Structure formats: structure tokens, C-alpha cells
Coordinates of C-alpha atoms in Angstrom, one line a residue:
Chain A
M1 CA 0.0 0.0 0.0
K2 CA 1.5 3.4 -1.0
C3 CA 1.7 6.4 1.3
N4 CA -0.6 8.6 -0.6
H5 CA -3.4 5.9 -0.5
V6 CA -2.8 5.3 3.2
E7 CA -2.8 9.1 3.9
D8 CA -6.1 9.4 2.1
R9 CA -7.7 6.6 4.1
L10 CA -6.4 7.6 7.5
P11 CA -9.5 9.7 8.5
F12 CA -11.7 6.7 7.9
Y13 CA -9.2 4.4 9.7
V14 CA -9.4 6.6 12.8
E15 CA -13.2 6.6 12.7
N16 CA -13.3 2.9 12.2
E17 CA -15.1 3.3 8.9
I18 CA -13.0 0.7 7.0
D19 CA -13.3 -3.0 6.8
A20 CA -11.0 -5.5 8.6
A21 CA -9.0 -6.3 5.5
E22 CA -8.2 -2.7 4.7
R23 CA -7.3 -2.1 8.4
R24 CA -4.8 -4.9 8.3
E25 CA -3.2 -3.5 5.2
I26 CA -2.9 0.0 6.7
D27 CA -1.6 -1.4 10.0
S28 CA 1.1 -3.3 8.0
H29 CA 2.1 0.0 6.3
L30 CA 2.1 2.0 9.5
A31 CA 4.4 -0.5 11.1
S32 CA 7.2 0.7 8.8
C33 CA 6.3 4.2 7.7
H34 CA 7.3 7.0 10.1
S35 CA 5.7 9.8 7.9
C36 CA 2.2 8.0 7.8
G37 CA 2.6 7.3 11.5
E38 CA 3.0 11.1 12.2
S39 CA -0.1 11.8 10.1
L40 CA -2.0 9.2 12.0
A41 CA -1.1 10.8 15.3
V42 CA -2.4 14.2 14.0
Y43 CA -5.7 12.6 12.9
V44 CA -6.1 10.9 16.2
Q45 CA -5.6 14.2 18.0
L46 CA -8.0 15.8 15.6
E47 CA -10.6 13.1 16.2
A48 CA -10.3 13.5 20.0
S49 CA -10.8 17.3 19.7
L50 CA -13.8 16.9 17.4
M51 CA -15.4 14.4 19.9
Q52 CA -15.2 17.1 22.6
R53 CA -17.4 19.4 20.6
R54 CA -20.6 17.6 21.7
E55 CA -19.9 19.1 25.2
R56 CA -20.4 22.6 23.8
V57 CA -24.0 22.1 23.0
P58 CA -25.9 24.0 25.7
A59 CA -28.7 22.3 27.8
A60 CA -31.9 22.2 25.8
G61 CA -34.2 22.9 28.8
P62 CA -33.5 26.7 29.2
L63 CA -33.7 27.2 25.5
A64 CA -37.1 25.4 25.3
T65 CA -38.4 27.6 28.2
R66 CA -37.3 30.8 26.4
V67 CA -38.9 29.7 23.2
M68 CA -42.1 28.8 24.9
Q69 CA -42.3 32.2 26.5
Q70 CA -41.5 34.0 23.2
V71 CA -44.2 32.2 21.3
G72 CA -46.7 32.7 24.1
Y73 CA -47.4 29.0 24.7
G74 CA -47.9 29.6 28.4
R75 CA -50.3 32.4 27.9
R76 CA -52.3 30.6 25.2
H77 CA -52.4 27.5 27.3
D78 CA -53.8 29.4 30.3
F79 CA -56.4 31.0 28.0
L80 CA -57.5 27.6 26.7
R81 CA -57.5 26.2 30.1
V82 CA -59.9 28.9 31.3
L83 CA -62.1 28.4 28.3
V84 CA -62.3 24.6 28.6
E85 CA -61.8 23.7 32.2
W86 CA -63.9 26.3 34.0
P87 CA -67.2 25.4 32.4
A88 CA -66.4 21.7 33.1
M89 CA -65.7 22.5 36.7
V90 CA -68.9 24.5 37.1
S91 CA -71.0 21.8 35.5
S92 CA -69.4 19.1 37.7
A93 CA -70.2 21.2 40.8
F94 CA -73.9 21.4 39.8
V95 CA -74.1 17.7 39.0
T96 CA -72.5 16.9 42.4
A97 CA -74.9 19.1 44.2
G98 CA -77.9 17.5 42.4
L99 CA -76.7 14.0 43.3
L100 CA -76.4 15.0 46.9
I101 CA -79.9 16.4 47.0
L102 CA -81.1 13.3 45.3
F103 CA -79.7 11.2 48.1
G104 CA -81.2 13.4 50.8
F105 CA -78.3 15.7 51.6
N106 CA -79.0 19.4 51.0
P107 CA -75.7 21.2 50.5
F108 CA -77.6 24.5 50.6
Q109 CA -79.2 23.8 54.0
G110 CA -78.7 26.8 56.3
T111 CA -77.8 29.2 53.7
L112 CA -81.3 30.3 53.0
E113 CA -82.2 30.8 56.6
Chain B
M1 CA -48.1 10.6 29.9
T2 CA -44.7 10.8 28.4
L3 CA -44.3 12.3 24.9
K4 CA -40.6 11.4 24.4
G5 CA -41.6 8.2 22.6
D6 CA -43.8 10.1 20.1
T7 CA -42.6 10.5 16.5
D8 CA -41.9 14.0 15.2
A9 CA -45.1 13.8 13.2
Q10 CA -47.1 13.0 16.3
L11 CA -45.5 15.8 18.3
V12 CA -46.2 18.3 15.5
A13 CA -49.9 17.2 15.4
K14 CA -50.1 17.6 19.2
S15 CA -48.3 21.0 19.1
L16 CA -50.8 22.2 16.5
D17 CA -53.6 21.1 18.9
G18 CA -52.2 23.5 21.5
G19 CA -50.0 20.9 23.2
G20 CA -47.2 23.1 24.7
R21 CA -45.5 20.1 26.2
A22 CA -45.3 18.4 22.7
F23 CA -43.6 21.5 21.2
R24 CA -41.2 21.6 24.1
V25 CA -40.2 18.0 23.4
L26 CA -39.7 18.9 19.7
V27 CA -37.4 21.8 20.8
E28 CA -35.4 19.6 23.1
R29 CA -35.1 16.8 20.6
H30 CA -33.8 18.9 17.8
Q31 CA -31.8 21.5 19.7
P32 CA -28.4 19.7 19.0
L33 CA -29.2 19.7 15.2
V34 CA -30.2 23.4 15.2
Y35 CA -27.2 24.4 17.3
S36 CA -24.8 22.5 15.1
V37 CA -26.2 24.1 12.0
A38 CA -26.0 27.6 13.6
R39 CA -22.4 27.0 14.7
G40 CA -21.6 25.6 11.3
V41 CA -22.8 28.7 9.5
L42 CA -22.0 31.4 12.0
G43 CA -18.9 29.9 13.7
T44 CA -18.5 31.4 17.1
G45 CA -20.1 34.6 18.2
E46 CA -22.6 36.0 20.7
D47 CA -25.4 35.8 18.2
V48 CA -25.4 32.0 17.9
D49 CA -27.7 31.5 20.9
D50 CA -30.1 34.2 19.8
T51 CA -30.1 32.7 16.3
V52 CA -31.0 29.3 17.7
Q53 CA -33.9 30.8 19.6
D54 CA -35.0 32.7 16.5
I55 CA -34.9 29.4 14.5
F56 CA -37.2 27.6 16.9
I57 CA -39.6 30.6 16.9
K58 CA -39.7 30.4 13.1
V59 CA -40.3 26.6 13.4
F60 CA -43.3 27.3 15.6
Q61 CA -44.7 29.9 13.3
G62 CA -44.4 27.6 10.3
L63 CA -45.6 24.4 12.0
S64 CA -48.9 24.4 10.3
R65 CA -47.2 24.5 6.9
F66 CA -45.2 21.3 7.6
R67 CA -46.8 18.8 5.2
G68 CA -44.9 15.7 6.2
D69 CA -43.7 15.2 2.6
S70 CA -40.1 15.5 3.9
R71 CA -38.6 14.5 7.2
F72 CA -39.2 16.9 10.0
S73 CA -35.5 17.0 10.6
T74 CA -34.9 18.0 7.0
W75 CA -37.6 20.7 7.2
I76 CA -36.1 22.1 10.4
Y77 CA -32.6 21.9 9.0
R78 CA -33.7 24.2 6.0
I79 CA -35.2 26.7 8.4
A80 CA -32.1 26.6 10.5
R81 CA -29.8 27.2 7.6
N82 CA -31.8 30.0 6.2
E83 CA -32.0 31.8 9.5
A84 CA -28.3 31.3 10.2
L85 CA -27.5 32.8 6.8
N86 CA -29.8 35.8 7.6
A87 CA -27.8 36.2 10.8
V88 CA -24.6 36.3 8.8
R89 CA -26.0 39.0 6.6
K90 CA -27.1 40.9 9.6
R91 CA -23.5 40.7 11.0
R92 CA -22.1 42.0 7.7
S93 CA -24.6 44.8 7.4
G94 CA -23.5 46.1 10.8
M95 CA -19.9 46.4 9.6
D96 CA -18.6 49.5 7.8
S97 CA -15.5 48.1 6.3
I98 CA -13.4 45.0 6.0
D99 CA -11.3 46.3 8.9
D100 CA -14.4 46.1 11.1
V101 CA -14.9 42.5 10.1
E102 CA -11.4 41.6 11.3
L103 CA -12.0 43.6 14.6
M104 CA -15.3 41.9 15.2
A105 CA -14.0 38.4 14.5
P106 CA -14.1 36.5 17.8
A107 CA -10.7 35.6 19.3
A108 CA -11.3 32.0 18.3
D109 CA -10.7 33.1 14.7
R110 CA -7.2 34.1 15.5
P111 CA -5.7 30.7 16.1
D112 CA -2.2 31.8 16.9
E113 CA -3.4 33.9 19.9
Q114 CA -5.4 31.0 21.2
Y115 CA -2.6 28.6 20.5
R116 CA -0.3 30.5 22.9
R117 CA -3.0 29.9 25.6
G118 CA -3.1 26.3 24.6
D119 CA -6.8 26.2 24.2
Q120 CA -7.3 23.4 21.8
Q121 CA -11.0 23.9 21.1
R122 CA -10.5 27.6 20.3
V123 CA -7.7 26.7 18.0
L124 CA -10.0 24.2 16.3
D125 CA -12.8 26.9 16.1
G126 CA -10.3 29.1 14.3
Y127 CA -9.3 26.5 11.8
M128 CA -12.9 25.4 11.3
A129 CA -13.9 29.0 10.5
Q130 CA -11.6 28.8 7.5
L131 CA -13.3 25.7 6.1
D132 CA -15.9 25.6 3.3
E133 CA -19.3 26.3 4.9
N134 CA -20.8 22.9 3.7
H135 CA -17.9 21.0 5.1
R136 CA -18.1 22.9 8.4
V137 CA -21.9 22.3 8.8
V138 CA -21.5 18.6 8.1
L139 CA -18.6 18.3 10.6
E140 CA -20.6 20.1 13.3
L141 CA -23.7 17.9 12.6
R142 CA -21.5 14.8 12.9
Y143 CA -19.6 15.8 16.1
M144 CA -21.6 18.5 17.8
G145 CA -24.9 17.1 16.8
E146 CA -23.8 13.5 17.1
K147 CA -25.5 12.5 13.9
S148 CA -24.5 9.4 11.9
Y149 CA -23.6 9.7 8.2
N150 CA -27.0 8.3 7.3
E151 CA -28.8 10.8 9.5
I152 CA -26.9 13.7 8.0
S153 CA -27.6 12.4 4.5
E154 CA -31.3 12.4 5.3
I155 CA -31.3 15.7 7.1
M156 CA -29.5 17.5 4.4
D157 CA -31.1 15.5 1.6
V158 CA -27.7 14.9 0.1
P159 CA -26.2 11.5 -0.9
I160 CA -24.3 9.7 1.8
G161 CA -21.2 9.5 -0.4
T162 CA -21.2 13.3 -0.6
I163 CA -21.4 13.6 3.1
K164 CA -18.5 11.3 3.6
T165 CA -16.5 13.3 1.0
Y166 CA -17.3 16.6 2.8
I167 CA -16.1 15.2 6.1
H168 CA -13.0 13.6 4.6
R169 CA -12.0 16.9 2.9
A170 CA -12.7 18.9 6.0
K171 CA -10.5 16.6 8.1
Q172 CA -7.7 16.6 5.6
E173 CA -7.8 20.4 5.6
L174 CA -7.8 20.6 9.4
K175 CA -5.0 18.1 9.6
R176 CA -2.9 20.1 7.2
K177 CA -3.5 23.3 9.3
M178 CA -2.6 21.4 12.5
M179 CA 0.6 20.1 11.0
T180 CA 1.5 23.6 9.7
R181 CA 1.0 24.9 13.2
T182 CA 3.2 22.2 14.7
V183 CA 6.0 23.0 12.2
D184 CA 5.7 26.7 12.9
G185 CA 5.7 26.1 16.6
D186 CA 8.8 23.9 16.4
Q187 CA 10.6 26.6 14.3
K188 CA 9.7 29.3 16.9
A189 CA 10.9 27.1 19.7
S190 CA 14.2 26.5 17.9
R191 CA 14.8 30.2 17.3
H192 CA 14.1 30.9 21.0
H193 CA 16.7 28.3 22.0
E194 CA 19.2 29.8 19.6
V195 CA 18.7 33.2 21.3

């Protein structure tokens, strides 16, 4: 295997994106080629530096909160909640009161006196 | 009820129904992708975080127009790239001359200065700023966004062979710059010893 071909394949070699046969050929070349060995060392250092870039992505939670505030999701949600939940709550209260009266308990006893 | 197992399409539908939690899950799920694209286009700078926020606001505003004929990640990628390019134009419009561009360049774009401080990531930022934009975006998606080659190919709607070529060329260019820096560093050290 010639140096220019090995040099070209080293990025894939470091990422383990080559098959076993090619890896053996490159290993064999690297065993005796100082220049390609130096190139490999730089690619390994580069790969390690690139892998650290994932740590620079900020946490998603605070961003999501800011976006939700900007698009007014909280405010719209509250409005929808009032529109949907309050009538349901009021209806439930009347149904409950009706059932209680039906079963002989007057929830309004004493309030009219 | 957890939404994290929902597909993007399901989350979009729930978001359009007023489901705030569903949209939050969408934001959190795709934040690495969007951040990678913004960094790939803009490089470093204080406007990156604001641009990421603006991108998601645009996503929210356009949610009803998402037809499902492309992947959601592809759709959000296109919005991210367009908004990041708008941010670049805004940067340039705020500059009066080329000298201003150099003054406003973040310190990360001056690799020698950062090299003296031994800050490897900032040195890498500086070298990456000199790459072709497509190469830089793909590299950031791969490493910052932790996307596979297949995923990047689907997101960008570009053949996987092209993606591999972009990354390959980007790494070769970065390696060349790193080796040049090493040679320059050795030469400076040698001159220092001679003195």
C-alpha cells in the first residue's frame, strides 16, 4: 500500500469506517512508515478534539423555556384552560350538588335561613 | 403521559392542537441539530444562541405548513440554515469596512493567539472558521450534533457519499493546518533556544 493511498484513508481508519482487510493493510504499512505514523497521530488528535465538541451544545431545557415564553405558549395554554376547564368545573359542581340532593343531603341547608 | 416516545409527526400534530409540552419535546429533541447548523454557518459569536432561539420561533410559526412530505429534521434543517444565513447577513450589514470585520472576529478566529494559551478547542474553532461552509456544517452535525452519516444524509437530503466526502476533505484540511501549526511552533521554539 502506498503512502498517498494510506494518507487518504487515515480519516476513515481513525473513525473505524473501514473493513477489517483494509485495516490490516494499513496497519502493516504504518508499522514501517514514520511519515504516515505522524499523520495518524495528528488525525487521532483531531478526532479527540472533534469528539469534545458535543460538550459545547448547551442544555436544551432553558432554550425550550425561552422559546415557549416567546411564542406565548404559556399564555395561550392558560387561556385555553380557562375556556375549557372552568365550564367543566362548574358543570361538575352542579351535578355533584344535584346528586347530593337526590340522596337526601341538602348542600344549601342553612344558607337560605 | 410521556411524549418522548412520540414520533416527530405525532408531536407536530399535538403541538398544533395546542399541546405546549409536545412542542417543548420537539425543541429539546432537535436542539443539537439546530445548534450544530447555527455553529456551522456562524462559527463562534454571541449571536449564535439568539439565532438558535429565532430558528425555533420560526419553526413554531411555520408548524402548520409542515406537510410531512419531507422528514421533520430535513424541514427544520432548512429553516435553521436560512435563519443562520440571515444572521450572517445581519452581521455583515453592521460592519462599515473589511477592517471592522477583522476587529469583530471573535478571538477564536485568531488561532495563533489561542494557540499561545493552549486552548485546543478555540484553535479548532479558528481552523474550522476557514473551512468551506458545507464542510463545516456537516462536521458540526457529525460531532456536535452526534448525527450518523445516514442521519446527516437524510437531514440535508444529500447522498451519503457526498457527506463522507465533505467530512473527509474537512478533516484533511484541518490536519494540514494542524501540521503547519506544529511545524511553525517547532521553528519558533528552535529560534528561541538559539537566542
